[in-house]
Coordinates of C-alpha atoms in Angstrom, one line a residue:
M1 CA 85.3 109.9 96.8
S2 CA 84.6 113.6 96.0
K3 CA 81.2 114.9 95.1
A4 CA 82.3 115.5 91.5
E5 CA 83.5 111.9 91.1
D6 CA 80.3 110.6 92.5
K7 CA 78.2 112.7 90.2
Y8 CA 80.3 111.7 87.2
K9 CA 79.9 108.0 88.0
R10 CA 76.1 108.4 88.3
L11 CA 76.0 110.1 85.0
M12 CA 78.0 107.3 83.3
V13 CA 75.5 104.6 84.3
K14 CA 73.6 103.4 81.2
S15 CA 69.9 104.2 81.3
T16 CA 67.5 101.3 80.6
E17 CA 64.7 103.6 79.4
P18 CA 64.6 104.6 75.7
D19 CA 64.8 108.2 74.8
K20 CA 61.1 109.0 74.1
S21 CA 61.9 112.3 72.4
V22 CA 63.8 110.6 69.7
Y23 CA 61.4 107.7 69.1
D24 CA 58.4 110.0 68.8
H25 CA 59.7 111.1 65.4
F26 CA 59.8 107.7 63.8
I27 CA 57.0 105.7 62.2
E28 CA 56.4 102.6 64.2
P29 CA 54.9 99.3 62.9
V30 CA 51.4 98.4 64.0
G31 CA 50.1 94.8 64.1
S32 CA 51.9 91.6 63.3
A33 CA 55.2 91.3 61.4
D34 CA 53.3 90.0 58.3
N35 CA 51.1 93.1 58.1
N36 CA 53.0 95.9 56.4
E37 CA 50.8 98.7 57.8
Y38 CA 52.6 101.6 59.5
T39 CA 51.2 104.5 61.4
N40 CA 52.7 107.7 62.7
P41 CA 51.4 108.8 66.1
N42 CA 52.0 112.5 65.0
I43 CA 49.4 112.3 62.2
N44 CA 45.7 112.5 62.9
T45 CA 43.8 110.1 60.7
S46 CA 40.4 110.2 62.4
T47 CA 37.3 110.6 60.3
D48 CA 35.0 112.6 62.5
N49 CA 33.3 114.5 59.6
N50 CA 33.2 111.5 57.1
E51 CA 36.1 113.1 55.2
D52 CA 38.9 111.0 53.9
T53 CA 42.0 112.1 55.9
S54 CA 44.0 108.9 55.4
V55 CA 47.7 109.3 54.8
N56 CA 49.7 107.2 52.3
T57 CA 52.4 105.9 54.5
H58 CA 53.8 103.5 51.8
A59 CA 55.0 106.3 49.5
S60 CA 58.5 106.0 48.3
V61 CA 60.9 108.7 47.3
N62 CA 63.3 108.0 44.4
V63 CA 66.6 109.8 45.1
N64 CA 69.7 109.3 43.1
L65 CA 72.3 109.5 45.7
A66 CA 75.1 109.6 43.1
S67 CA 73.8 112.9 41.8
I68 CA 74.1 114.7 45.1
P69 CA 77.3 116.7 45.2
V70 CA 79.7 115.9 47.9
A71 CA 81.6 118.8 49.5
E72 CA 85.3 118.5 49.2
P73 CA 87.2 118.7 52.5
K74 CA 88.9 122.0 53.1
K75 CA 92.6 121.9 52.5
G76 CA 94.8 122.6 55.5
I77 CA 97.5 125.3 55.7
N78 CA 100.2 122.6 55.2
E79 CA 98.7 121.7 51.8
T80 CA 98.4 125.3 50.6
H81 CA 101.4 127.0 52.1
T82 CA 105.2 126.3 52.5
T83 CA 107.2 127.3 55.6
K84 CA 110.2 129.5 55.0
A85 CA 112.5 130.9 57.7
F86 CA 114.1 134.3 57.2
Y87 CA 115.4 137.1 59.3
I88 CA 113.5 140.4 59.9
R89 CA 115.2 143.5 61.1
N90 CA 114.4 144.3 64.8
D91 CA 112.7 147.6 64.0
L92 CA 110.4 146.0 61.4
A93 CA 109.7 143.1 63.8
K94 CA 108.6 145.6 66.4
L95 CA 106.1 147.2 64.0
I96 CA 104.8 143.8 62.9
N97 CA 104.2 142.7 66.5
E98 CA 102.3 145.9 67.2
D99 CA 100.0 145.2 64.2
I100 CA 99.3 141.6 64.9
K101 CA 99.1 141.8 68.8
N102 CA 95.3 142.2 68.9
G103 CA 94.7 140.6 65.4
R104 CA 93.5 137.2 64.4
R105 CA 95.4 134.0 64.0
G106 CA 97.3 134.0 60.7
D107 CA 97.7 137.8 60.4
M108 CA 101.5 137.5 60.1
T109 CA 101.1 135.0 57.2
K110 CA 98.7 137.4 55.4
I111 CA 101.1 140.3 55.8
A112 CA 104.1 138.4 54.5
N113 CA 102.1 136.9 51.6
A114 CA 100.8 140.4 50.6
L115 CA 104.3 141.9 50.7
F116 CA 105.8 139.1 48.6
E117 CA 102.9 139.3 46.1
Q118 CA 103.4 143.1 45.8
Y119 CA 107.1 142.6 45.2
Y120 CA 106.7 140.0 42.5
R121 CA 103.9 142.0 40.8
S122 CA 106.3 145.0 40.6
L123 CA 108.9 142.7 38.9
G124 CA 106.2 141.5 36.4
R125 CA 106.5 137.8 37.5
I126 CA 102.8 137.7 38.8
K127 CA 100.0 139.2 36.7

């Protein structure tokens, strides 16, 4: 067994210790199950100066989940575009390849759509 395989197997063994960094952020129950008192270890509630520094840990927040807008998933290219196959002259194809060689993904589609849009605007079919 190689070193990498051995290291991988050791990483895949389930740890029996809880992740303390995650649990430190939660409010944990104190006392018996019948007692509904909760405390947060991150909040200081000591009364050294006879001041009331208690924290209301039983506060509830009323949130209407139905009123929260849900983002619509982004439509994919197959839902917004149609594939058409056509021939391009070799001299034009060479110019296109030079323009899109260092460009971003989808540049060819942008060029073709801009040209078709310009053509149909000149015919008055697109406003």
